[in-house]
Amino acid sequence: MKPTPNNIKVRFAPSPTGKLHVGNVRTALVNWLFATKEGGEFILRIDDTDLDRSTKAYEDGIKRDLSWLGMNWGQTFNQSDRFGIYDDAANHLRKSGLLYACYETSEELDRQRKILRAQGKPPIYDRTGLALTPEEKATLEAEGRTPHWRFKLSGKIASWDDIVRGQQSIDTSSLSDPVLIRGDGSYLYTLPSVVDDIDARITHIIRGEDHVTNSGAQIEIFEALGGQVPNFAHTPLLVGRDGKGLSKRLGSLSMDQLRDQGLEPMAICSLLGKIGTSDPVEARRTLAQLVEEFSFSKIGRAPARFDEAELDLINARLLHETPYADVKDRLKEMGVSGGEEFWLLVRANLNKIGDAAGWSTVVYAPMAGQIAAKDASFCSQAADILSGPLDNNTWSAWTNALKAETGRKGKSLFLPLRMALTGRARGPEMDKILPLLGAERVQGRLHGKTI
Ligand code: GLU
């Protein structure tokens, strides 16, 4: 049953400074599954405040990848179109005395932190900027310094009931006041994110647990801007098979790499939708199934293990049960001959859909099988006693007759025939391949011809 629409609204907010990788796809997926299950809205926010590192090509790639995975979005916008709105919010904070100018260089800040650490103290910013008089600021600016701007934390405890992590408390007195605007006037992600979440009426912020501390500060910014604080769900990060953090290679494993490897979008969604949950990690054919099974209560606190080998396995399992209608067009694009009968015959032997091309050659294209010298006369004999037309019963009648005539049985009976006809030691059931090959091809290949 389709849930009735409600006001649930989530956002996926990638920065277009790189390709969509497995970690962000998991975050996107949890957001998408939750919104879809609840009949809410999933919006795509492009966090491109960093104009130097953001590119249109990455943005287009992210959109293409999400569409390929099947995650559609309702609304989308770019933060780079909204600088005026962030400026208004920043001015509001300045007026409230919550955004203050600081003039330290990054080297000076580094030095301060080192000194504090050496004294055994936490490296928290000392709020020098907050105490500056207008004259002192003027002097610093006359020296050529431009200010960066920090948000003044309350020093109280920010707390929330996290949907995944339970009750959370961040002692803001243990944090440095976060920089919201850099010296060059550009925005860090912290303030624009809150402004947009308020404007878009986001009800649930769902993101990785590396943002937990940010959330403490952002809750205070929500409050300072008079916004409604959304619900939070921080999901555990992905780790590798060994339980350690994702290697650089795995962490940056991008959707276009996986697509190039020939992986099915639903294999990726099945794995990323299930790891780190109490459900078994199994192939699912549709996102609708994942939606049906989604529940925050299934997401544990332990890190989610991402294993590429498991992805391959799920991909193969998925293909093994994929109906012809779902792959018909792709097979055609790949130049694979053969219709439903062919697909149902070979699908159980595929790891990637591209493997179907090899089987299409075996069945429909001229090819020479493999005949070992010791099996040559046996194969000729087999060709001679075969008569067409071939159907699904031919194989057993034929091999029974061969068995009686030659005394061969088991592997020494079947394997030379399979090798001669398909060139491979393993593959689909021979009784079904035989009629697809037809008598002429079967006899030709048994005689060692390329046919
Ligand atoms: N652009 C931020 C990121 O990719 C968004 C974080 C958030 O969801 O608030 O980390």
Coordinates of C-alpha atoms and ligand atoms in Angstrom, one line a residue:
M1 CA 0.0 0.0 0.0
K2 CA 1.3 3.4 -0.9
P3 CA 1.7 5.6 2.2
T4 CA -0.2 8.9 2.2
P5 CA 1.9 12.0 1.6
N6 CA 3.0 13.7 4.7
N7 CA 5.4 16.6 5.4
I8 CA 8.4 14.4 5.7
K9 CA 11.2 16.0 3.8
V10 CA 14.8 14.9 3.5
R11 CA 17.7 16.0 1.5
F12 CA 20.8 14.4 0.0
A13 CA 23.5 17.1 -0.1
P14 CA 26.6 16.0 -2.1
S15 CA 29.4 18.4 -2.8
P16 CA 30.2 18.3 -6.6
T17 CA 33.9 18.2 -5.9
G18 CA 34.3 14.6 -6.8
K19 CA 32.4 11.5 -8.0
L20 CA 29.6 9.8 -6.2
H21 CA 31.2 7.0 -4.2
V22 CA 29.9 4.1 -2.2
G23 CA 29.8 6.1 1.1
N24 CA 27.7 8.9 -0.3
V25 CA 25.4 6.5 -2.1
R26 CA 24.6 4.7 1.1
T27 CA 23.6 8.1 2.7
A28 CA 21.5 8.9 -0.4
L29 CA 19.9 5.5 -0.3
V30 CA 19.0 5.7 3.4
N31 CA 17.4 9.1 2.8
W32 CA 15.6 7.9 -0.3
L33 CA 14.3 4.7 1.2
F34 CA 13.0 6.5 4.3
A35 CA 11.3 9.3 2.3
T36 CA 9.7 6.9 -0.1
K37 CA 8.5 4.6 2.6
E38 CA 7.0 7.5 4.5
G39 CA 5.5 9.1 1.4
G40 CA 7.7 12.1 2.0
E41 CA 9.9 14.1 -0.3
F42 CA 13.6 13.5 -1.2
I43 CA 15.3 16.6 -2.4
L44 CA 18.8 16.9 -4.0
R45 CA 20.8 19.8 -2.8
I46 CA 24.1 20.5 -4.6
D47 CA 26.5 21.8 -2.0
D48 CA 28.7 23.9 -4.3
T49 CA 29.7 26.8 -2.1
D50 CA 33.3 25.9 -2.7
L51 CA 33.5 27.5 -6.1
D52 CA 37.1 26.6 -6.7
R53 CA 36.6 22.8 -6.3
S54 CA 33.0 22.3 -7.5
T55 CA 32.4 21.5 -11.1
K56 CA 29.4 21.2 -13.4
A57 CA 30.8 17.9 -14.7
Y58 CA 30.8 16.4 -11.2
E59 CA 27.3 17.7 -10.6
D60 CA 26.0 16.2 -13.8
G61 CA 27.8 12.9 -12.9
I62 CA 26.1 12.8 -9.5
K63 CA 22.7 13.3 -11.1
R64 CA 23.4 10.7 -13.8
D65 CA 24.5 8.2 -11.1
L66 CA 21.5 8.8 -8.9
S67 CA 19.2 8.3 -11.8
W68 CA 21.0 5.2 -12.9
L69 CA 20.6 3.8 -9.4
G70 CA 16.9 4.6 -9.6
M71 CA 16.8 7.3 -6.9
N72 CA 14.6 10.1 -8.3
W73 CA 14.3 13.4 -6.6
G74 CA 11.6 16.0 -6.3
Q75 CA 13.3 19.3 -6.1
T76 CA 16.9 20.2 -6.7
F77 CA 18.9 23.4 -6.2
N78 CA 22.4 24.7 -6.0
Q79 CA 23.8 26.5 -3.0
S80 CA 25.9 28.7 -5.3
D81 CA 22.6 30.3 -6.4
R82 CA 21.8 31.4 -2.9
F83 CA 24.7 33.4 -1.6
G84 CA 22.5 36.5 -1.0
I85 CA 20.3 34.4 1.3
Y86 CA 23.3 33.2 3.3
D87 CA 24.6 36.8 3.5
D88 CA 21.3 37.8 5.1
A89 CA 21.5 35.0 7.6
A90 CA 25.1 35.9 8.4
N91 CA 24.1 39.5 9.0
H92 CA 21.3 38.4 11.3
L93 CA 23.9 36.4 13.3
R94 CA 26.3 39.4 13.3
K95 CA 23.5 41.6 14.7
S96 CA 22.7 39.1 17.4
G97 CA 26.4 39.1 18.4
L98 CA 26.8 35.5 17.4
L99 CA 29.1 35.9 14.4
Y100 CA 32.3 37.6 15.1
A101 CA 35.4 38.6 13.2
C102 CA 38.7 36.9 13.8
Y103 CA 42.0 37.9 12.3
E104 CA 44.5 35.1 13.0
T105 CA 46.3 33.5 10.2
S106 CA 46.2 29.8 9.9
E107 CA 49.9 29.6 11.0
E108 CA 49.0 31.6 14.1
L109 CA 46.1 29.3 14.9
D110 CA 48.3 26.3 14.3
R111 CA 50.8 27.6 16.8
Q112 CA 48.1 28.4 19.4
R113 CA 46.8 24.8 19.1
K114 CA 50.3 23.4 19.5
I115 CA 50.9 25.4 22.6
L116 CA 47.6 24.3 24.2
R117 CA 48.3 20.7 23.4
A118 CA 51.8 21.0 24.9
Q119 CA 50.2 22.3 28.1
G120 CA 47.9 19.3 28.1
K121 CA 44.8 21.5 27.3
P122 CA 42.2 20.9 24.6
P123 CA 43.1 22.9 21.4
I124 CA 40.0 25.2 21.6
Y125 CA 40.0 28.6 20.0
D126 CA 40.5 31.3 22.7
R127 CA 38.0 33.8 21.3
T128 CA 40.6 36.5 20.9
G129 CA 38.4 37.9 18.0
L130 CA 35.4 38.3 20.3
A131 CA 37.3 40.6 22.6
L132 CA 38.7 42.9 19.9
T133 CA 37.7 46.6 20.1
P134 CA 36.7 48.4 16.9
E135 CA 40.1 50.2 17.0
E136 CA 42.0 47.0 17.3
K137 CA 40.1 45.6 14.3
A138 CA 40.8 48.7 12.3
T139 CA 44.5 48.3 13.1
L140 CA 44.5 44.7 12.0
E141 CA 42.7 45.5 8.8
A142 CA 45.2 48.3 8.1
E143 CA 47.9 45.6 8.3
G144 CA 46.1 44.0 5.4
R145 CA 44.4 41.3 7.3
T146 CA 40.8 40.2 6.3
P147 CA 38.6 38.7 8.9
H148 CA 37.2 35.2 8.9
W149 CA 34.0 34.8 10.9
R150 CA 33.2 32.5 13.8
F151 CA 29.9 31.5 15.3
K152 CA 29.8 31.9 19.0
L153 CA 28.7 28.7 20.7
S154 CA 26.7 28.9 23.8
G155 CA 29.0 26.7 25.9
K156 CA 25.9 24.7 26.9
I157 CA 25.1 21.1 26.1
A158 CA 23.4 20.6 22.7
S159 CA 21.4 17.4 22.8
W160 CA 19.0 15.5 20.6
D161 CA 17.5 12.1 20.3
D162 CA 19.2 10.6 17.3
I163 CA 17.1 8.1 15.4
V164 CA 20.0 5.8 15.0
R165 CA 22.3 6.6 17.9
G166 CA 19.8 7.4 20.6
Q167 CA 20.3 10.3 23.1
Q168 CA 23.2 12.5 22.1
S169 CA 24.9 15.3 24.0
I170 CA 27.6 17.6 22.7
D171 CA 29.2 19.8 25.2
T172 CA 29.7 23.0 23.1
S173 CA 32.2 24.3 25.6
S174 CA 34.5 21.6 24.4
L175 CA 34.5 22.9 20.8
S176 CA 36.1 25.8 19.1
D177 CA 33.6 28.3 17.8
P178 CA 33.2 27.1 14.2
V179 CA 34.4 29.3 11.3
L180 CA 31.3 29.9 9.1
I181 CA 32.9 32.4 6.6
R182 CA 36.5 32.2 5.4
G183 CA 38.9 35.1 5.0
D184 CA 38.1 35.3 1.3
G185 CA 34.4 35.6 2.1
S186 CA 33.5 32.1 1.0
Y187 CA 31.1 30.0 3.1
L188 CA 32.0 26.8 4.7
Y189 CA 29.2 24.2 4.5
T190 CA 27.9 24.7 8.1
L191 CA 25.8 27.9 7.8
P192 CA 24.4 27.4 4.2
S193 CA 23.3 23.9 5.2
V194 CA 21.3 25.2 8.1
V195 CA 19.8 28.1 6.2
D196 CA 18.7 25.7 3.4
D197 CA 17.4 23.1 5.8
I198 CA 15.2 25.8 7.4
D199 CA 14.0 27.2 4.1
A200 CA 13.2 23.8 2.6
R201 CA 11.5 22.7 5.9
I202 CA 13.7 19.6 6.1
T203 CA 12.2 17.3 8.8
H204 CA 15.0 14.8 9.0
I205 CA 18.7 15.2 8.5
I206 CA 20.1 11.8 7.7
R207 CA 23.9 11.6 7.2
G208 CA 27.1 9.8 8.2
E209 CA 28.2 9.8 11.8
D210 CA 31.2 11.9 10.9
H211 CA 28.8 14.8 11.2
V212 CA 27.8 14.2 14.8
T213 CA 29.9 17.0 16.2
N214 CA 28.8 19.4 13.5
S215 CA 25.2 18.7 14.5
G216 CA 25.9 20.0 18.0
A217 CA 27.0 23.4 16.5
Q218 CA 24.4 23.4 13.8
I219 CA 21.6 22.9 16.4
E220 CA 22.7 26.2 18.0
I221 CA 22.7 27.9 14.5
F222 CA 19.2 26.6 13.8
E223 CA 18.1 28.1 17.1
A224 CA 19.9 31.3 16.5
L225 CA 18.2 31.7 13.2
G226 CA 14.8 31.0 14.7
G227 CA 14.4 27.7 12.7
Q228 CA 12.9 24.5 13.7
V229 CA 15.6 21.9 14.6
P230 CA 15.0 18.8 12.4
N231 CA 15.3 15.2 13.5
F232 CA 18.7 13.7 13.1
A233 CA 19.9 10.3 12.1
H234 CA 23.6 9.7 11.9
T235 CA 24.4 6.4 10.3
P236 CA 27.6 4.4 11.0
L237 CA 30.4 4.8 8.5
L238 CA 31.3 2.1 6.0
V239 CA 34.4 0.0 6.8
G240 CA 36.2 -2.6 4.7
R241 CA 35.8 -6.4 5.0
D242 CA 38.5 -6.4 7.7
G243 CA 36.5 -4.1 9.8
K244 CA 39.0 -1.2 9.3
G245 CA 38.1 2.1 7.7
L246 CA 37.6 1.9 4.0
S247 CA 40.9 2.0 2.1
K248 CA 41.5 4.9 -0.1
R249 CA 40.7 2.8 -3.1
L250 CA 37.4 1.5 -1.7
G251 CA 36.4 4.8 -0.2
S252 CA 36.7 6.4 -3.5
L253 CA 35.1 3.6 -5.5
S254 CA 32.8 5.5 -7.7
M255 CA 29.5 4.6 -9.4
D256 CA 31.0 5.0 -12.9
Q257 CA 33.8 2.5 -12.0
L258 CA 31.1 0.1 -10.8
R259 CA 29.0 0.7 -13.9
D260 CA 32.1 0.1 -16.1
Q261 CA 32.7 -3.2 -14.3
G262 CA 29.2 -4.2 -15.5
L263 CA 27.6 -4.2 -12.1
E264 CA 23.8 -3.9 -11.8
P265 CA 22.4 -0.8 -10.1
M266 CA 20.2 -3.1 -7.9
A267 CA 23.3 -5.1 -6.8
I268 CA 24.8 -1.9 -5.5
C269 CA 21.5 -0.8 -3.9
S270 CA 20.9 -4.2 -2.4
L271 CA 24.3 -4.3 -0.8
L272 CA 24.4 -0.7 0.4
G273 CA 20.8 -0.9 1.6
K274 CA 21.4 -4.0 3.7
I275 CA 25.0 -3.8 5.2
G276 CA 25.0 -2.5 8.7
T277 CA 21.3 -3.5 9.2
S278 CA 19.8 -6.5 11.0
D279 CA 18.5 -7.9 7.7
P280 CA 20.6 -10.5 5.8
V281 CA 22.6 -9.1 2.9
E282 CA 20.8 -10.5 -0.1
A283 CA 20.0 -9.5 -3.7
R284 CA 16.8 -7.5 -4.2
R285 CA 15.4 -7.0 -7.6
T286 CA 13.7 -3.7 -7.0
L287 CA 14.0 -0.6 -4.9
A288 CA 10.4 -1.1 -4.0
Q289 CA 11.4 -4.3 -2.1
L290 CA 14.1 -2.3 -0.2
V291 CA 11.6 0.4 0.6
E292 CA 9.2 -2.2 1.9
E293 CA 11.9 -3.7 4.2
F294 CA 13.4 -0.4 5.3
S295 CA 13.3 0.6 8.9
F296 CA 15.6 2.8 11.0
S297 CA 15.2 0.3 13.8
K298 CA 17.2 -2.2 11.7
I299 CA 20.2 0.1 11.4
G300 CA 22.7 -0.8 14.1
R301 CA 25.5 1.2 15.6
A302 CA 28.2 -1.0 14.4
P303 CA 30.0 0.0 11.2
A304 CA 28.7 -1.3 7.9
R305 CA 31.1 -3.7 6.2
F306 CA 31.5 -3.1 2.5
D307 CA 33.0 -6.0 0.6
E308 CA 33.5 -5.9 -3.1
A309 CA 33.5 -9.7 -3.3
E310 CA 30.0 -9.7 -1.8
L311 CA 28.9 -7.1 -4.4
D312 CA 30.0 -9.5 -7.2
L313 CA 28.1 -12.3 -5.5
I314 CA 24.9 -10.3 -5.2
N315 CA 25.3 -9.2 -8.8
A316 CA 25.5 -12.8 -10.0
R317 CA 22.5 -13.9 -7.8
L318 CA 20.5 -11.0 -9.1
L319 CA 21.1 -11.9 -12.7
H320 CA 20.2 -15.5 -12.0
E321 CA 16.7 -14.5 -11.2
T322 CA 16.2 -11.6 -13.6
P323 CA 13.3 -12.1 -16.0
Y324 CA 13.9 -11.5 -19.7
A325 CA 11.7 -8.5 -19.9
D326 CA 14.1 -6.6 -17.5
V327 CA 17.2 -7.2 -19.7
K328 CA 15.7 -7.4 -23.2
D329 CA 16.7 -4.0 -24.4
R330 CA 20.2 -4.1 -22.8
L331 CA 20.9 -7.5 -24.5
K332 CA 19.9 -6.0 -27.8
E333 CA 22.2 -3.0 -27.2
M334 CA 25.0 -5.4 -26.4
G335 CA 24.4 -7.2 -29.7
V336 CA 23.4 -10.4 -28.0
S337 CA 21.4 -12.6 -30.2
G338 CA 18.7 -14.9 -28.7
G339 CA 15.5 -14.2 -27.0
E340 CA 13.8 -15.3 -23.8
E341 CA 14.7 -19.0 -24.2
F342 CA 18.4 -18.1 -24.6
W343 CA 18.3 -15.8 -21.6
L344 CA 16.6 -18.3 -19.3
L345 CA 19.2 -20.9 -20.4
V346 CA 22.3 -18.8 -19.7
R347 CA 21.4 -16.5 -16.9
A348 CA 22.4 -18.9 -14.1
N349 CA 25.9 -18.9 -15.6
L350 CA 26.5 -15.2 -15.5
N351 CA 28.5 -13.1 -13.1
K352 CA 28.0 -9.9 -15.1
I353 CA 25.4 -9.2 -17.8
G354 CA 28.3 -8.8 -20.3
D355 CA 29.0 -12.5 -19.9
A356 CA 25.8 -13.2 -22.0
A357 CA 27.7 -12.0 -25.1
G358 CA 30.1 -14.9 -24.8
W359 CA 27.3 -17.4 -24.5
S360 CA 25.6 -15.7 -27.5
T361 CA 28.7 -16.4 -29.5
V362 CA 28.7 -20.0 -28.4
V363 CA 25.1 -20.5 -29.4
Y364 CA 24.6 -18.3 -32.4
A365 CA 28.0 -17.5 -34.0
P366 CA 30.5 -19.6 -35.9
M367 CA 32.9 -21.0 -33.4
A368 CA 35.2 -24.0 -33.0
G369 CA 34.8 -26.0 -29.8
Q370 CA 37.7 -27.7 -28.1
I371 CA 38.5 -31.4 -28.9
A372 CA 41.4 -33.1 -27.2
A373 CA 43.3 -35.5 -29.5
K374 CA 42.3 -38.5 -27.3
D375 CA 38.6 -37.6 -27.8
A376 CA 38.6 -36.8 -31.5
S377 CA 37.3 -40.2 -32.7
F378 CA 34.7 -40.3 -29.9
C379 CA 33.4 -36.9 -31.0
S380 CA 33.2 -38.0 -34.6
Q381 CA 31.3 -41.1 -33.6
A382 CA 29.0 -38.9 -31.5
A383 CA 28.3 -36.8 -34.6
D384 CA 27.6 -39.8 -36.7
I385 CA 24.9 -41.3 -34.5
L386 CA 23.1 -38.0 -34.0
S387 CA 20.1 -37.2 -36.1
G388 CA 17.9 -34.2 -36.1
P389 CA 15.7 -32.4 -35.4
L390 CA 17.0 -31.8 -31.9
D391 CA 14.7 -31.2 -28.9
N392 CA 15.0 -31.2 -25.1
N393 CA 15.0 -35.0 -25.0
T394 CA 17.8 -35.5 -27.6
W395 CA 20.7 -35.1 -25.2
S396 CA 19.7 -37.9 -22.8
A397 CA 18.7 -40.3 -25.6
W398 CA 21.9 -39.5 -27.5
T399 CA 24.3 -39.8 -24.6
N400 CA 22.6 -43.1 -23.5
A401 CA 23.2 -44.5 -26.9
L402 CA 26.8 -43.3 -26.9
K403 CA 27.3 -44.8 -23.5
A404 CA 26.1 -48.2 -24.7
E405 CA 28.2 -48.0 -27.8
T406 CA 31.5 -46.7 -26.3
G407 CA 31.4 -47.8 -22.7
R408 CA 32.2 -44.2 -21.7
K409 CA 30.3 -42.8 -18.8
G410 CA 30.2 -39.9 -16.4
K411 CA 32.8 -37.2 -17.0
S412 CA 34.6 -39.0 -19.8
L413 CA 31.3 -39.2 -21.7
F414 CA 29.9 -35.7 -21.1
L415 CA 32.9 -33.4 -20.8
P416 CA 34.3 -34.0 -24.3
L417 CA 30.9 -33.3 -25.8
R418 CA 30.5 -30.1 -23.8
M419 CA 34.0 -28.9 -24.7
A420 CA 33.5 -29.7 -28.4
L421 CA 30.2 -27.9 -28.5
T422 CA 30.8 -24.9 -26.3
G423 CA 34.5 -24.7 -25.8
R424 CA 34.0 -24.5 -22.0
A425 CA 34.0 -27.0 -19.2
R426 CA 31.0 -25.5 -17.5
G427 CA 27.9 -23.9 -18.6
P428 CA 24.1 -24.2 -19.1
E429 CA 22.4 -27.5 -19.3
M430 CA 23.4 -29.4 -22.5
D431 CA 19.9 -30.8 -23.1
K432 CA 18.7 -27.2 -23.6
I433 CA 21.7 -25.9 -25.5
L434 CA 21.5 -28.7 -28.1
P435 CA 18.2 -27.6 -29.7
L436 CA 19.4 -24.0 -29.8
L437 CA 22.6 -25.1 -31.6
G438 CA 20.8 -27.3 -34.2
A439 CA 22.0 -30.5 -35.7
E440 CA 24.3 -28.9 -38.4
R441 CA 26.3 -26.9 -35.9
V442 CA 26.5 -29.7 -33.4
Q443 CA 27.7 -32.2 -36.0
G444 CA 30.1 -29.6 -37.5
R445 CA 31.7 -28.7 -34.1
L446 CA 32.1 -32.4 -33.2
H447 CA 34.0 -32.8 -36.4
G448 CA 36.3 -29.9 -35.3
K449 CA 34.8 -27.4 -37.7
T450 CA 34.4 -23.7 -37.1
I451 CA 30.7 -23.4 -37.5
Ligands
GLU1 N1 27.9 18.5 1.6 C1 27.9 17.9 2.9 C2 28.7 16.6 2.8 O1 28.8 16.0 1.7 C3 26.5 17.6 3.4 C4 26.4 17.1 4.8 C5 25.0 17.1 5.3 O2 24.3 16.1 4.9 O3 24.6 17.9 6.0 O4 29.3 16.2 3.8

